[in-house]
Short mmCIF file of C-alpha atoms in Angstrom, two decimals:
data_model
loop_
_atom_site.label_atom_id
_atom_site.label_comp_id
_atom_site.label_asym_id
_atom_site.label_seq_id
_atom_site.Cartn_x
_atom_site.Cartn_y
_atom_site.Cartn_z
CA UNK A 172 -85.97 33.31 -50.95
CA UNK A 173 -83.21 35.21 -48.71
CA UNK A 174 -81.24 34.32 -46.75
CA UNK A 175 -83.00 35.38 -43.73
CA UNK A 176 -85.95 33.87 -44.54
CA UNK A 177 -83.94 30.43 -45.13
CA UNK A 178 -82.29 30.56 -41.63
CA UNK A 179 -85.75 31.05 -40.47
CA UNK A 180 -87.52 28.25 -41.81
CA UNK A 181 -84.52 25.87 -40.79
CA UNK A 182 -84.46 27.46 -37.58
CA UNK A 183 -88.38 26.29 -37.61
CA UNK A 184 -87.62 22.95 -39.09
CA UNK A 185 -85.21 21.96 -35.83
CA UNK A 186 -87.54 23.10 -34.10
CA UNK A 187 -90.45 21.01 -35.16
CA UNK A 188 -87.89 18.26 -35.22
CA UNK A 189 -86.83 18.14 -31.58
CA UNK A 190 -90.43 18.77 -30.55
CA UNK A 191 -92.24 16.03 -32.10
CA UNK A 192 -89.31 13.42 -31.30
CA UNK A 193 -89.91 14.58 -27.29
CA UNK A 194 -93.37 15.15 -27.29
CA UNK A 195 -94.03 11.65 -28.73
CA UNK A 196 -91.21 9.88 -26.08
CA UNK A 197 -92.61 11.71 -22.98
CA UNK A 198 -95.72 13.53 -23.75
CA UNK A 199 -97.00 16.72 -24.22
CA UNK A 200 -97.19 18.01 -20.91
CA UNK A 201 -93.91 16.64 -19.73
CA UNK A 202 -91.97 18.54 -22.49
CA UNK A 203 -90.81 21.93 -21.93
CA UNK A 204 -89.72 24.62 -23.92
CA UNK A 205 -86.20 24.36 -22.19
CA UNK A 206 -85.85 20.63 -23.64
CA UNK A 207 -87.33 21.61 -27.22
CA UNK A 208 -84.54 24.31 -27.18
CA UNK A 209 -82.23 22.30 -26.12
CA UNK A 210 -82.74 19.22 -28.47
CA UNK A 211 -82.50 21.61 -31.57
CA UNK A 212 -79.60 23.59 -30.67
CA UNK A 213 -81.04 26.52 -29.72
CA UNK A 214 -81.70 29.68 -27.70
CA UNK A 215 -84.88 29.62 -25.35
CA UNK A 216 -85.73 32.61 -26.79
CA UNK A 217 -85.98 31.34 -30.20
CA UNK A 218 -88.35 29.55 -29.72
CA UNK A 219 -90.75 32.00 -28.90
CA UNK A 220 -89.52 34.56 -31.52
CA UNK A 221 -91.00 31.36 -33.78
CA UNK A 222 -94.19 30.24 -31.62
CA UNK A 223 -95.98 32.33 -29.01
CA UNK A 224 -96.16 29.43 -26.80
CA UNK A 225 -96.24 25.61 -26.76
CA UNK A 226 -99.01 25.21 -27.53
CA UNK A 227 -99.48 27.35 -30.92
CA UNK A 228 -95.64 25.29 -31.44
CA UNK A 229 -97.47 21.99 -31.33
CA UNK A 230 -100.79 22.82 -33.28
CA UNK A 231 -98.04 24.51 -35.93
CA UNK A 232 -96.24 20.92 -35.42
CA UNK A 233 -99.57 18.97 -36.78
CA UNK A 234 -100.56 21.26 -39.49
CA UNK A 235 -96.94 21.52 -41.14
CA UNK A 236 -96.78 17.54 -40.72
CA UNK A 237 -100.15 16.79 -42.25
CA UNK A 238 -99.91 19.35 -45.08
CA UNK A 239 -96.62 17.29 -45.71
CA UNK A 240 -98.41 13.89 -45.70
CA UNK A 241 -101.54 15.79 -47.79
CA UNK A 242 -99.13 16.86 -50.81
CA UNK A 243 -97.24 13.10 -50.76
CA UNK A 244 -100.90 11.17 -51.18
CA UNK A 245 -101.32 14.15 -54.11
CA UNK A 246 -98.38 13.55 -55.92
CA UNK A 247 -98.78 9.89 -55.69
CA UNK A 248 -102.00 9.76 -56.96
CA UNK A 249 -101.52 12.72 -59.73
CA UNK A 250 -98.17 11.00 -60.78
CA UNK A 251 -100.46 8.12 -61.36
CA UNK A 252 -102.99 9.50 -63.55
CA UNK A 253 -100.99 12.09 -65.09
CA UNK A 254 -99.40 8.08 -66.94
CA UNK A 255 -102.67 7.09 -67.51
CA UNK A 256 -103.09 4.61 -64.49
CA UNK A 257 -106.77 4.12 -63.06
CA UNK A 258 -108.08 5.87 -60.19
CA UNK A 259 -107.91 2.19 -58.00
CA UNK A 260 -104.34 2.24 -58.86
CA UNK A 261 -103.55 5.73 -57.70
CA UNK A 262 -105.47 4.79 -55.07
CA UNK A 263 -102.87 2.47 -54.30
CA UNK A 264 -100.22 4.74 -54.93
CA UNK A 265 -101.57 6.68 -52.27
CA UNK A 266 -101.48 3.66 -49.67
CA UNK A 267 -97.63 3.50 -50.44
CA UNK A 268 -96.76 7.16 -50.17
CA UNK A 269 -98.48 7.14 -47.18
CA UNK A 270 -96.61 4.43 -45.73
CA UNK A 271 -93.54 5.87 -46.21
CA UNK A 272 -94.21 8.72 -44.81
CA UNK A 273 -95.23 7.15 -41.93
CA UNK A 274 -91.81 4.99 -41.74
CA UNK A 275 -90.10 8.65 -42.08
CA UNK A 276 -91.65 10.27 -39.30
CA UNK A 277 -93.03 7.76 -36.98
CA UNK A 278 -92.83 10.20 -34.27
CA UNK A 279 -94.95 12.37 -35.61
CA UNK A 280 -97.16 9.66 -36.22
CA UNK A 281 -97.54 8.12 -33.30
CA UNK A 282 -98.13 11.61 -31.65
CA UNK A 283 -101.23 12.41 -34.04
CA UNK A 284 -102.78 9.26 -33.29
CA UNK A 285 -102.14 9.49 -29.56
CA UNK A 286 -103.64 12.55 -29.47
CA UNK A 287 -106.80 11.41 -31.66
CA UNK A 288 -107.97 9.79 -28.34
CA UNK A 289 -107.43 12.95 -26.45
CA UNK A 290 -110.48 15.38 -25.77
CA UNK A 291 -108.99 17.80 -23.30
CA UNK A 292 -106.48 19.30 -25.75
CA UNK A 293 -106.77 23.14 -26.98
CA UNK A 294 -105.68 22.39 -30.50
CA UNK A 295 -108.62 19.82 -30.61
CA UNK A 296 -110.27 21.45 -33.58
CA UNK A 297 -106.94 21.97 -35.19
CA UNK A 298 -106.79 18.88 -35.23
CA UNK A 299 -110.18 17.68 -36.74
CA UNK A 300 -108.88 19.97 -39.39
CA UNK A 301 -105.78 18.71 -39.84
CA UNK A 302 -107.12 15.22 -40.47
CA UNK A 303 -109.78 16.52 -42.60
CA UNK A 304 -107.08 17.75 -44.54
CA UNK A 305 -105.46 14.59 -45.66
CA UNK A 306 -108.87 12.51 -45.84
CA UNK A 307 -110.10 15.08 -48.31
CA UNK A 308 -107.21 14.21 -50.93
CA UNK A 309 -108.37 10.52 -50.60
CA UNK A 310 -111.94 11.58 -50.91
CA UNK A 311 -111.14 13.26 -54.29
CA UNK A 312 -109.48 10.43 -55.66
CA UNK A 313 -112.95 8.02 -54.64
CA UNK A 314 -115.25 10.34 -56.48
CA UNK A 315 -112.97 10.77 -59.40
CA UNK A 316 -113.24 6.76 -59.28
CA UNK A 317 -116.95 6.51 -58.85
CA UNK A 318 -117.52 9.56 -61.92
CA UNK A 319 -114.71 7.27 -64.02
CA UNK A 320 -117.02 4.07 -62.87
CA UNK A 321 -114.50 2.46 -61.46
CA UNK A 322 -116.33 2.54 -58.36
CA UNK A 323 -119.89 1.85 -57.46
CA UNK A 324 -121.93 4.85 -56.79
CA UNK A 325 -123.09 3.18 -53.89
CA UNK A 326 -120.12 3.60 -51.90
CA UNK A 327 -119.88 5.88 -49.26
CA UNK A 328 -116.99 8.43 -50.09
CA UNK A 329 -116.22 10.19 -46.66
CA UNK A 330 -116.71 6.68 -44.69
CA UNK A 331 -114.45 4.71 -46.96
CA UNK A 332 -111.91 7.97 -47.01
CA UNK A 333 -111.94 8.05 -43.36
CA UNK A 334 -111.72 3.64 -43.40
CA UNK A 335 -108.59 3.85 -45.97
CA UNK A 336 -106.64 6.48 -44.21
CA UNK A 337 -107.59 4.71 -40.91
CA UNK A 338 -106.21 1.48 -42.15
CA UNK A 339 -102.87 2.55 -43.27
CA UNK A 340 -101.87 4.63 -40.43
CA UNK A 341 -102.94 1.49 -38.30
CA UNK A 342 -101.27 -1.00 -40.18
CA UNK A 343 -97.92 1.18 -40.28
CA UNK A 344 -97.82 1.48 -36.45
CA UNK A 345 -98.07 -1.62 -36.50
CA UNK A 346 -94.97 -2.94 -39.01
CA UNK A 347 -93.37 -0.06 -37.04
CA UNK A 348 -93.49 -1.20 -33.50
CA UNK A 349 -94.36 -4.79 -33.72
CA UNK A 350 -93.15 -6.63 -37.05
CA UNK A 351 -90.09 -3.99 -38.08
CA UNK A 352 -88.41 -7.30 -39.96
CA UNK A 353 -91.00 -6.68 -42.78
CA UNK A 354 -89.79 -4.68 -45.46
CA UNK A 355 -92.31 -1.60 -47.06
CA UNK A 356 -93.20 -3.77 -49.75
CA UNK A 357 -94.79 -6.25 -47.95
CA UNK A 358 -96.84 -4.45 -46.05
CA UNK A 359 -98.18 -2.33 -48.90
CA UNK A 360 -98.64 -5.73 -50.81
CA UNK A 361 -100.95 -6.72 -47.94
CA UNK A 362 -102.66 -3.60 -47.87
CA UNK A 363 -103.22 -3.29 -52.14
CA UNK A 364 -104.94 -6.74 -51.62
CA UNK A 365 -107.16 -5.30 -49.39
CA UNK A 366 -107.76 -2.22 -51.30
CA UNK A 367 -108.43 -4.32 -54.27
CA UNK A 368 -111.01 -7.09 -52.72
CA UNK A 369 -113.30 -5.05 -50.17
CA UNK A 370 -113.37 -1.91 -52.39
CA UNK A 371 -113.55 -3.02 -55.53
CA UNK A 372 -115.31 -5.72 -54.65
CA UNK A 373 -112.77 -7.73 -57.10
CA UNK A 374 -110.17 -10.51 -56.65
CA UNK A 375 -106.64 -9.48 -58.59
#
């Protein structure tokens, strides 16, 4: 990689930076491009040499932000197998990695699921996609499970994909904003127990 092409992506990373961290304290349509700008240090200019407008900025913002979160739950859960672990156990690998990612960008967190409850936005079907793309990891890890028999073949892949994801980005807003005295390990202990009861239908 040059050295152009280094500037460039930092250049992009400030930028993503200082735009999530505004957009999630005062909204999308509150934040200008002066303010992003000016939170990372920047020209005005620059920010439209990098993204045509706003709003191609902030549908950029989600899919750079959930292809991060995407490749954590993969490593987690190949890191897991690739040592022999079971599928329910990488499973459970992935509820941690996805917890801390969510403790180190709550910002961007709270901004995707604030804007999950949105139907007005232009980037709407970015992001169904976006979110499709981190489900489907988790739904390739329940089949893998079900083929292995780890899992019945009774359960419903995309619903319980959708249900897992859906519980740890609900419980981590929640340690976030209203119990931050509770370290990352406890949470994720709650949430393997839960993993391990209701989907495998067994009591560790």
């Amino acid at each position: 990689m040059d050295s152009s092409t280094s500037r460039r992506d930092a250049t992009r990373r400030k930028l993503f930076e200082a735009a999530v961290t505004l957009i999630a304290e005062q909204g999308f349509s509150s934040t200008t491009v002066d303010e992003i700008a000016e939170r990372a240090g920047v020209a005005k200019g620059t920010v439209y040499y990098n993204f045509a407008s706003k709003n191609v900025l902030f549908e950029e913002l989600l899919r750079h932000g959930i292809e991060l979160l995407a490749a954590s739950l993969q490593d987690a859960a190949d890191e897991v197998t690739g040592r022999g672990g079971t599928r329910i156990d990488a499973l459970d690998a992935m509820i941690r990695a996805g917890l801390e990612f969510i403790a180190a960008y709550p910002a961007l967190t709270q901004l995707y699921v604030a804007e999950l409850w949105r139907t007005n936005r232009a980037w709407q079907s970015t992001l169904m996609v976006v979110r499709g793309r981190a489900i489907t990891v988790v739904e390739g890890v329940l089949r893998e499970a079900v083929l292995a028999g780890e899992l019945s073949e009774e359960i419903d892949v995309p619903l319980t994909a959708s249900a897992l994801f859906g519980m740890v980005l609900v419980a981590a807003l929640d340690w976030q904003s209203y119990q931050p005295d509770r370290s990352l390990d406890e949470v994720h202990a709650a949430l393997s127990r839960l993993l391990q009861g209701r989907v495998t239908g067994r009591q560790e």
